Amino acid sequence: MNPKEDKPKEPPGFEEPPHPWHDVPLAQWNDWRWQLRHRLNTLDELGRILKLAPEEEAGISAQNHFRIDVTPYFAALMDPDDPTCPIRRQVIPTARELDGFEAAMVDSLGEDAHSPVPGLVHRYPDRVLMLVTTLCASYCRYCTRSRIVGGKAARFGRAHYDAQIDYIASNPAVRDVLISGGDPLVLATPVLEDLLQRLRAIPHVEVVRIGTRTPIFLPQRIDDELVEMLKRYHPLWMNIHVNHPKELTPAARQACARLADAGIPLGCQSVLLAGVNDCPNVMKDLVHALLQTRVRPYYLYQCDMVPGAGHFRTPVSRGIEIIEALRGHTSGFAVPTYVIDAPGGGGKVPVAPQYLISQSPGRTVVRNFEGFITTYTEPTCYEPHDASRCPACQRKRDEGGQEGVASLLAGERVAIAPEGFVQSHQRLTRIRWRPIKQALTIEEEGE
Ligand SMILES: *Cc1c(COP(=O)(O)O)cnc(C)c1O
C-alpha cells in the first residue's frame, strides 16, 4: 500500500476532523479524552454515520451484548455503505455474535485458573501477564477476555496493582512482565508511570512489555507527554494489534513513529478473522504496511473459542495457507508466528507448514517455499556439546534442570505422562513413579 497513491479523502487524525465531525475544533478532535468521551455506542449514534444492515441493528439492539464503544476516529475509517467493511466488522456487532457454537468457553485460555492474585496470569515459568484495567478505547467483537473486559464488575485498581506487584517482587523467576487489560494506555499517564516505576524497582524484572491497541483505535493518545514518560522506563517493548492494512492510517503510522523514535521496539499481534483478514494477499499487504511503520509482525493468532467470536473463526488450515504464502515470498521478519492459544490453558502453540520432508541418520531432506527439495548432509565429525563443562548448563542444573519436552532431550527424565496415567497403569510394577510438578517422571528401577 503506497499512501501517496490511494490517498483517502481526508486522513482522520492529526490534520483535520473528517465528516461528520468537521465542525469539531481540531484541538478537540486531537484530544484523546475528547475522543473517549464522544465514543459511539447506541443504535442511534451508529445509525447516524453508517447505513446499518438489519443484522447489525439486531446485534446492537440485543440484550446483554458485549460492550460496544467506537472512537469517532476509528468510526471515521468505516465504509458507511458496506456492512462487510473489515474495519466495521471488528467493532460493530451483528446478530451472529449471539450464536453459540460447540466448544465455546468463556475463559477459553484457562486464565482464571492460572491467576495467583486477581488480574495476574502466571502461565509460563518466567513471565506474567498483568491485567491493569478492563477498559479499552474501542471494543473488538472477538475479544478473548470478553468475560471481564468492558464490564463494570471487575475493574482493576490500586489494591489490585499492589497485590500483583507484591507477587512479582516475591517471585524471582519472573523476568518479563506484560502489562495488558483491557488497554493499559487508556489509564492516565501518572497511573501508568507509577506502575512502570514500581516494576522497574524490582531487580529481577528485566523486561516490561505493554499490549495496546490505542495507536489504532486512538492514535491521539500517543502524545508527547506519554512518549516522554515511557522512554524513561527502558527496556520497554510494545505490542500493538492490527488486523487489516486499512487500520494503518497516516495518524496511526505517526503514533507508531513516535513510539519507535522513543526507542520502543514495536510488535504486532494480529488475529485471524473470517471476513477481515482471512486472505493471504490481505495479510501480505498488512505485514508490508507494518514493516513500513517499523512494526515487526509478531504473532498471528488463531481466533479463540470464546462466546461471540464463533463467526470470526476460520479453519486452522487457512492460517497455514497464509504462512505458506508469506514465508520465502517476502522478508523473513515480515512473517509472524502463527499460534493457537491452547484452549484450557496450554499457552501459545506455534503451527506452521511442514518444511522437513524426511530424514536418515546421514541426511535431512527439506523443501523450500517454491517446492524445491534438497538435502542437507549431516556432519560425521560432530562433537556433542559438553554440558558438564558449560557454565550456562551448570546454572540451569542448579536451578532444577530443564522443564517440559526439553527435559526429555536433556536426558533428565524419560517420559511425561498425563495426570492419572500411573493409577490407570498400575500393572507397570517395575517402574517407580515420582511426581515432578504437574507432570510425572518415570525412573528406571534402582536409580
Ligand atoms: C501471551 C502470553 C504471554 C507471553 O507470551 P510470549 O510468547 O512470551 O509473547 C505470557 N503470559 C500469558 C498468560 C500469555 O497469554
Coordinates of C-alpha atoms and ligand atoms in Angstrom, one line a residue:
M1 CA 0.0 0.0 0.0
N2 CA 1.5 3.2 -1.1
P3 CA -0.1 6.1 0.9
K4 CA 0.8 8.5 -1.8
E5 CA -1.1 6.6 -4.4
D6 CA -4.5 6.0 -2.9
K7 CA -4.8 8.9 -0.6
P8 CA -8.0 8.7 1.5
K9 CA -10.5 11.5 1.1
E10 CA -9.5 13.1 4.4
P11 CA -7.0 11.2 6.6
P12 CA -8.5 11.2 10.0
G13 CA -6.2 12.1 12.8
F14 CA -4.0 15.0 13.4
E15 CA -4.8 17.2 10.3
E16 CA -8.5 17.8 10.1
P17 CA -11.6 16.2 11.6
P18 CA -13.4 14.1 9.0
H19 CA -17.1 14.2 8.1
P20 CA -19.4 14.3 10.1
W21 CA -17.1 15.8 12.7
H22 CA -15.8 18.7 10.6
D23 CA -17.3 21.3 13.0
V24 CA -15.3 19.9 15.9
P25 CA -12.3 22.1 16.6
L26 CA -9.1 20.4 15.7
A27 CA -7.7 20.7 19.2
Q28 CA -10.7 18.7 20.5
W29 CA -10.5 16.1 17.7
N30 CA -6.9 15.5 18.6
D31 CA -7.6 15.3 22.3
W32 CA -7.7 11.7 23.3
R33 CA -10.0 12.4 26.2
W34 CA -12.5 14.1 23.8
Q35 CA -12.3 11.0 21.6
L36 CA -13.1 8.7 24.6
R37 CA -16.0 11.0 25.8
H38 CA -17.5 11.1 22.3
R39 CA -17.4 7.3 21.6
L40 CA -20.4 5.9 19.6
N41 CA -22.3 3.1 21.2
T42 CA -26.1 3.3 20.5
L43 CA -28.2 2.3 17.6
D44 CA -29.0 6.0 17.1
E45 CA -25.4 7.2 17.1
L46 CA -24.1 4.5 14.9
G47 CA -27.1 4.8 12.6
R48 CA -26.2 8.4 12.0
I49 CA -22.9 7.6 10.5
L50 CA -23.5 4.1 9.0
K51 CA -26.2 2.6 6.8
L52 CA -26.8 -0.2 9.2
A53 CA -27.8 -3.7 7.9
P54 CA -30.6 -5.5 9.7
E55 CA -28.1 -7.9 11.1
E56 CA -26.1 -5.1 12.7
E57 CA -29.3 -3.4 14.0
A58 CA -30.2 -6.7 15.7
G59 CA -26.7 -7.1 17.1
I60 CA -26.6 -3.6 18.5
S61 CA -30.1 -3.9 20.0
A62 CA -29.6 -7.3 21.6
Q63 CA -29.8 -7.7 25.3
N64 CA -26.6 -8.2 27.3
H65 CA -24.3 -7.9 24.4
F66 CA -20.6 -7.4 24.9
R67 CA -19.9 -3.7 25.4
I68 CA -20.0 -1.5 22.3
D69 CA -17.9 1.6 22.0
V70 CA -16.1 3.1 19.0
T71 CA -13.9 6.2 19.0
P72 CA -15.0 8.8 16.4
Y73 CA -11.5 8.5 14.9
F74 CA -12.0 4.7 14.2
A75 CA -15.6 5.1 13.2
A76 CA -14.5 7.6 10.5
L77 CA -12.5 4.8 8.9
M78 CA -15.5 2.7 8.2
D79 CA -17.2 2.4 4.9
P80 CA -20.7 3.7 5.7
D81 CA -22.4 1.8 2.9
D82 CA -20.7 -1.6 3.2
P83 CA -21.5 -3.8 6.2
T84 CA -18.7 -6.2 5.2
C85 CA -16.1 -3.4 5.6
P86 CA -13.2 -5.0 7.6
I87 CA -13.0 -2.0 9.9
R88 CA -16.7 -2.2 10.6
R89 CA -16.7 -5.9 11.2
Q90 CA -14.2 -5.6 14.0
V91 CA -16.2 -3.3 16.2
I92 CA -19.9 -3.3 15.1
P93 CA -21.8 -6.4 16.4
T94 CA -24.1 -8.4 14.2
A95 CA -26.8 -10.9 15.2
R96 CA -24.3 -13.7 14.5
E97 CA -22.4 -12.6 17.7
L98 CA -25.3 -14.2 19.6
D99 CA -24.9 -17.6 18.0
G100 CA -23.4 -20.3 20.2
F101 CA -21.0 -22.9 18.9
E102 CA -19.7 -26.3 20.0
A103 CA -16.8 -26.0 22.5
A104 CA -17.3 -22.3 23.3
M105 CA -15.7 -21.4 26.6
V106 CA -15.9 -18.0 28.4
D107 CA -12.4 -18.4 29.7
S108 CA -11.0 -20.3 26.7
L109 CA -7.4 -19.9 27.7
G110 CA -7.8 -21.0 31.3
E111 CA -6.5 -17.7 32.6
D112 CA -8.5 -17.6 35.7
A113 CA -7.1 -21.0 36.8
H114 CA -3.6 -19.5 36.4
S115 CA -4.3 -16.4 38.4
P116 CA -2.4 -16.4 41.8
V117 CA -3.8 -12.9 42.5
P118 CA -6.7 -11.2 40.7
G119 CA -5.7 -9.8 37.4
L120 CA -2.3 -11.6 37.2
V121 CA -1.9 -14.6 35.0
H122 CA 1.2 -16.7 35.6
R123 CA 1.1 -19.3 32.8
Y124 CA 4.8 -19.5 31.8
P125 CA 7.7 -20.0 34.2
D126 CA 9.5 -16.7 33.7
R127 CA 6.8 -14.2 32.7
V128 CA 3.5 -12.9 33.8
L129 CA 0.5 -11.2 32.3
M130 CA -0.7 -8.2 34.4
L131 CA -4.3 -7.0 33.7
V132 CA -4.4 -3.4 34.9
T133 CA -7.7 -2.3 33.5
T134 CA -10.8 -3.8 32.0
L135 CA -11.4 -0.7 29.8
C136 CA -10.4 -0.2 26.1
A137 CA -10.7 2.7 23.7
S138 CA -13.0 0.6 21.5
Y139 CA -14.1 -3.0 21.9
C140 CA -13.2 -5.7 19.5
R141 CA -16.1 -8.0 18.9
Y142 CA -14.0 -11.2 19.1
C143 CA -12.3 -10.1 22.5
T144 CA -10.7 -13.1 24.1
R145 CA -11.3 -11.6 27.6
S146 CA -14.9 -10.5 27.0
R147 CA -15.7 -12.3 30.3
I148 CA -14.1 -9.3 32.1
V149 CA -13.3 -6.6 29.6
G150 CA -15.7 -3.7 29.2
G151 CA -17.6 -4.7 32.3
K152 CA -18.2 -2.6 35.4
A153 CA -17.9 -5.6 37.7
A154 CA -14.1 -6.3 37.5
R155 CA -12.2 -3.1 37.4
F156 CA -8.7 -3.2 38.4
G157 CA -7.3 -0.5 40.6
R158 CA -4.7 0.4 43.2
A159 CA -5.4 -2.5 45.6
H160 CA -5.0 -5.0 42.7
Y161 CA -1.8 -3.4 41.5
D162 CA -0.3 -3.7 45.0
A163 CA -1.1 -7.4 45.2
Q164 CA 0.1 -8.0 41.6
I165 CA 3.4 -6.2 42.2
D166 CA 3.9 -7.9 45.6
Y167 CA 3.6 -11.3 43.8
I168 CA 6.1 -10.3 41.1
A169 CA 8.5 -8.9 43.7
S170 CA 8.4 -12.1 45.7
N171 CA 8.9 -14.4 42.6
P172 CA 12.5 -14.0 41.3
A173 CA 11.7 -16.3 38.4
V174 CA 9.6 -13.5 36.8
R175 CA 11.9 -11.7 34.4
D176 CA 9.3 -10.4 31.9
V177 CA 6.1 -8.6 32.8
L178 CA 3.3 -8.0 30.2
I179 CA 1.1 -5.1 31.1
S180 CA -2.3 -5.7 29.4
G181 CA -6.0 -5.5 30.1
G182 CA -8.2 -4.1 28.7
D183 CA -5.9 -1.5 27.2
P184 CA -3.3 -0.1 29.6
L185 CA -2.9 3.1 27.6
V186 CA -6.4 4.2 28.5
L187 CA -5.1 4.8 32.0
A188 CA -4.0 8.3 32.9
T189 CA -0.3 8.8 32.3
P190 CA 0.7 9.2 36.0
V191 CA -1.1 6.0 36.9
L192 CA 0.8 4.1 34.2
E193 CA 4.0 5.8 35.3
D194 CA 3.5 4.7 38.9
L195 CA 3.1 1.1 37.7
L196 CA 6.2 1.2 35.5
Q197 CA 8.3 2.8 38.3
R198 CA 7.3 0.1 40.7
L199 CA 8.0 -2.7 38.3
R200 CA 11.4 -1.2 37.4
A201 CA 12.3 -1.1 41.1
I202 CA 12.2 -4.9 41.1
P203 CA 15.7 -6.0 40.3
H204 CA 14.7 -9.4 38.6
V205 CA 12.2 -7.7 36.2
E206 CA 14.4 -7.5 33.1
V207 CA 11.8 -6.5 30.5
V208 CA 8.4 -4.8 30.6
R209 CA 6.0 -5.0 27.7
I210 CA 2.8 -3.2 27.1
G211 CA 0.0 -4.7 25.0
T212 CA -2.2 -1.9 23.5
R213 CA -4.5 -1.1 20.6
T214 CA -4.6 2.7 21.2
P215 CA -2.2 3.5 18.3
I216 CA -5.0 2.0 16.1
F217 CA -8.2 3.0 17.9
L218 CA -7.0 6.2 19.4
P219 CA -3.7 7.4 17.9
Q220 CA -4.2 10.8 19.6
R221 CA -3.3 9.0 22.9
I222 CA 0.3 8.7 21.8
D223 CA 1.0 12.3 22.8
D224 CA 4.4 13.8 23.7
E225 CA 3.6 13.6 27.5
L226 CA 3.1 9.8 27.2
V227 CA 6.1 9.1 25.0
E228 CA 8.4 11.2 27.2
M229 CA 7.3 9.3 30.2
L230 CA 7.5 5.8 28.5
K231 CA 11.1 6.3 27.4
R232 CA 12.3 6.7 30.9
Y233 CA 11.5 3.0 31.6
H234 CA 13.6 1.1 29.1
P235 CA 13.9 -1.7 28.2
L236 CA 10.3 -1.3 27.3
W237 CA 8.7 -3.2 24.5
M238 CA 5.2 -2.8 23.0
N239 CA 2.9 -5.0 21.1
I240 CA 0.1 -3.4 19.1
H241 CA -2.8 -5.1 17.4
V242 CA -3.6 -4.5 13.8
N243 CA -5.7 -6.9 11.6
H244 CA -6.1 -5.1 8.3
P245 CA -3.9 -2.6 6.3
K246 CA -6.7 0.0 6.4
E247 CA -6.0 0.5 10.1
L248 CA -2.6 1.9 9.3
T249 CA -3.7 5.4 8.5
P250 CA -1.3 8.3 8.4
A251 CA -2.4 9.1 12.0
A252 CA -1.7 5.5 13.2
R253 CA 1.6 5.5 11.4
Q254 CA 2.5 8.8 13.1
A255 CA 1.6 7.3 16.5
C256 CA 3.8 4.3 15.9
A257 CA 6.7 6.5 14.6
R258 CA 6.6 8.5 17.9
L259 CA 6.9 5.3 19.9
A260 CA 9.6 3.9 17.6
D261 CA 11.5 7.2 17.8
A262 CA 11.4 6.8 21.6
G263 CA 13.3 3.5 21.2
I264 CA 10.4 1.3 21.9
P265 CA 10.5 -1.9 19.7
L266 CA 7.1 -2.4 18.3
G267 CA 5.5 -5.8 17.5
C268 CA 2.1 -6.6 16.1
Q269 CA -0.3 -9.3 17.3
S270 CA -3.0 -10.0 14.7
V271 CA -6.0 -12.2 15.0
L272 CA -7.0 -14.3 12.0
L273 CA -10.6 -13.3 11.4
A274 CA -13.1 -14.5 8.8
G275 CA -14.2 -11.7 6.6
V276 CA -11.5 -9.4 7.8
N277 CA -8.1 -10.8 7.0
D278 CA -8.5 -14.5 6.1
C279 CA -6.7 -13.9 2.9
P280 CA -3.1 -14.4 2.1
N281 CA -2.9 -11.3 -0.1
V282 CA -4.6 -9.0 2.5
M283 CA -2.1 -10.4 5.1
K284 CA 0.8 -9.8 2.8
D285 CA -0.3 -6.2 2.4
L286 CA -0.7 -5.9 6.1
V287 CA 2.8 -7.2 7.0
H288 CA 4.3 -4.9 4.4
A289 CA 2.5 -1.9 5.8
L290 CA 3.6 -2.9 9.3
L291 CA 7.3 -3.0 8.2
Q292 CA 7.0 0.4 6.7
T293 CA 5.6 1.6 10.0
R294 CA 8.6 0.0 11.8
V295 CA 6.3 -2.7 13.4
R296 CA 7.5 -6.3 13.4
P297 CA 4.7 -8.8 12.8
Y298 CA 5.0 -11.0 16.0
Y299 CA 2.0 -13.4 16.3
L300 CA -0.9 -14.3 14.1
Y301 CA -3.5 -15.8 16.4
Q302 CA -6.0 -18.5 15.6
C303 CA -9.3 -16.9 16.9
D304 CA -10.1 -18.1 20.4
M305 CA -13.1 -20.2 21.2
V306 CA -14.9 -17.5 23.2
P307 CA -18.6 -16.8 23.0
G308 CA -19.4 -14.1 20.4
A309 CA -16.4 -14.9 18.3
G310 CA -17.8 -18.1 16.6
H311 CA -18.5 -16.4 13.2
F312 CA -15.0 -14.9 13.1
R313 CA -13.3 -18.4 13.4
T314 CA -11.6 -19.9 10.4
P315 CA -10.2 -23.4 9.9
V316 CA -6.6 -23.7 11.1
S317 CA -5.7 -24.7 7.6
R318 CA -6.4 -21.1 6.5
G319 CA -3.7 -19.8 8.8
I320 CA -1.2 -22.4 7.5
E321 CA -2.1 -21.3 4.0
I322 CA -1.4 -17.7 4.9
I323 CA 2.0 -18.6 6.3
E324 CA 2.8 -20.7 3.3
A325 CA 2.1 -17.6 1.1
L326 CA 4.4 -15.4 3.3
R327 CA 7.5 -17.5 4.2
G328 CA 10.1 -17.1 1.4
H329 CA 7.8 -14.9 -0.6
T330 CA 8.6 -11.9 1.5
S331 CA 11.1 -10.6 4.1
G332 CA 11.7 -13.1 6.8
F333 CA 11.0 -10.6 9.5
A334 CA 7.6 -9.8 7.9
V335 CA 6.4 -13.3 8.8
P336 CA 4.6 -13.6 12.1
T337 CA 4.5 -16.9 14.1
Y338 CA 1.0 -18.4 13.7
V339 CA -0.2 -19.7 17.0
I340 CA -3.1 -21.5 18.6
D341 CA -3.5 -20.2 22.2
A342 CA -4.2 -23.7 23.6
P343 CA -7.8 -24.0 24.9
G344 CA -7.8 -25.0 28.5
G345 CA -4.6 -23.0 29.3
G346 CA -1.7 -24.6 27.5
G347 CA -0.3 -21.3 26.3
K348 CA 0.6 -20.4 22.7
V349 CA 1.4 -23.3 20.4
P350 CA 3.0 -22.5 17.1
V351 CA 1.6 -24.2 14.0
A352 CA 3.4 -24.0 10.6
P353 CA 3.6 -25.6 7.2
Q354 CA 6.0 -28.6 7.1
Y355 CA 9.3 -27.9 5.6
L356 CA 11.1 -31.0 6.8
I357 CA 10.4 -33.7 4.3
S358 CA 12.4 -36.7 5.5
Q359 CA 15.5 -37.8 7.5
S360 CA 18.0 -40.6 7.7
P361 CA 21.0 -40.7 10.1
G362 CA 23.1 -39.0 7.4
R363 CA 20.7 -36.7 5.7
T364 CA 17.9 -34.3 6.2
V365 CA 15.6 -33.6 3.2
V366 CA 13.9 -30.2 3.2
R367 CA 11.7 -28.3 0.8
N368 CA 11.5 -24.5 0.3
F369 CA 8.6 -22.2 -0.5
E370 CA 8.9 -22.9 -4.2
G371 CA 8.7 -26.6 -3.7
F372 CA 12.4 -27.1 -4.4
I373 CA 13.5 -30.2 -2.5
T374 CA 17.1 -30.6 -1.3
T375 CA 19.4 -32.5 1.0
Y376 CA 21.4 -31.2 3.9
T377 CA 24.2 -33.7 4.6
E378 CA 24.7 -34.1 8.3
P379 CA 28.3 -33.8 9.8
T380 CA 30.1 -37.0 10.6
C381 CA 32.6 -35.3 13.0
Y382 CA 30.2 -33.5 15.4
E383 CA 31.4 -33.5 18.9
P384 CA 28.3 -33.1 21.1
H385 CA 28.1 -30.1 23.4
D386 CA 29.7 -31.0 26.7
A387 CA 27.1 -29.8 29.3
S388 CA 29.4 -30.8 32.2
R389 CA 31.9 -28.1 31.2
C390 CA 29.3 -25.4 30.2
P391 CA 28.7 -22.7 32.8
A392 CA 25.2 -22.0 31.4
C393 CA 24.2 -25.6 31.7
Q394 CA 25.7 -25.8 35.2
R395 CA 23.5 -22.8 36.2
K396 CA 20.4 -24.5 34.7
R397 CA 21.1 -27.7 36.6
D398 CA 21.4 -25.7 39.8
E399 CA 18.0 -24.2 39.1
G400 CA 16.4 -27.6 38.9
G401 CA 17.1 -28.6 35.3
Q402 CA 15.1 -28.3 32.1
E403 CA 11.3 -28.4 32.0
G404 CA 8.8 -29.9 29.6
V405 CA 9.8 -31.7 26.4
A406 CA 13.3 -30.0 26.7
S407 CA 13.9 -32.2 29.8
L408 CA 13.4 -35.3 27.7
L409 CA 16.0 -34.2 25.2
A410 CA 18.4 -33.3 28.1
G411 CA 18.0 -36.8 29.4
E412 CA 16.8 -35.6 32.7
R413 CA 13.6 -37.7 32.5
V414 CA 12.3 -40.4 30.3
A415 CA 8.7 -39.6 29.9
I416 CA 6.0 -37.1 30.6
A417 CA 2.6 -38.7 31.5
P418 CA -0.8 -37.1 31.9
E419 CA -2.3 -36.9 35.3
G420 CA -3.9 -40.3 36.3
F421 CA -1.6 -42.2 34.0
V422 CA 0.1 -44.0 36.9
Q423 CA -3.1 -45.1 38.6
S424 CA -4.5 -46.5 35.3
H425 CA -1.3 -48.4 34.6
Q426 CA -0.6 -50.0 37.9
R427 CA 0.4 -53.2 36.1
L428 CA 3.7 -51.4 35.3
T429 CA 5.0 -52.5 38.7
R430 CA 8.7 -52.4 37.8
I431 CA 8.7 -48.7 37.1
R432 CA 8.9 -46.4 40.1
W433 CA 7.0 -43.1 39.8
R434 CA 7.7 -39.8 41.3
P435 CA 5.6 -36.7 40.7
I436 CA 7.5 -33.7 39.5
K437 CA 5.5 -30.5 39.3
Q438 CA 2.3 -31.4 37.4
A439 CA 3.8 -34.0 35.2
L440 CA 5.3 -37.3 36.2
T441 CA 8.7 -38.8 35.8
I442 CA 9.4 -42.4 35.0
E443 CA 12.7 -43.6 36.6
E444 CA 14.4 -46.8 36.0
E445 CA 14.5 -49.2 38.8
G446 CA 17.5 -48.9 41.1
E447 CA 18.2 -45.3 40.3
Ligands
LIG1 C1 0.9 -14.5 25.5 C2 1.1 -14.6 27.0 C3 2.4 -14.4 27.5 C4 3.6 -14.0 26.6 O1 3.9 -15.0 25.7 P1 5.1 -14.7 24.7 O2 5.1 -15.9 23.8 O3 6.3 -14.6 25.6 O4 4.8 -13.4 24.0 C5 2.6 -14.6 28.8 N1 1.6 -15.0 29.6 C6 0.3 -15.2 29.1 C7 -0.7 -15.6 30.1 C8 0.1 -15.0 27.8 O5 -1.2 -15.3 27.3

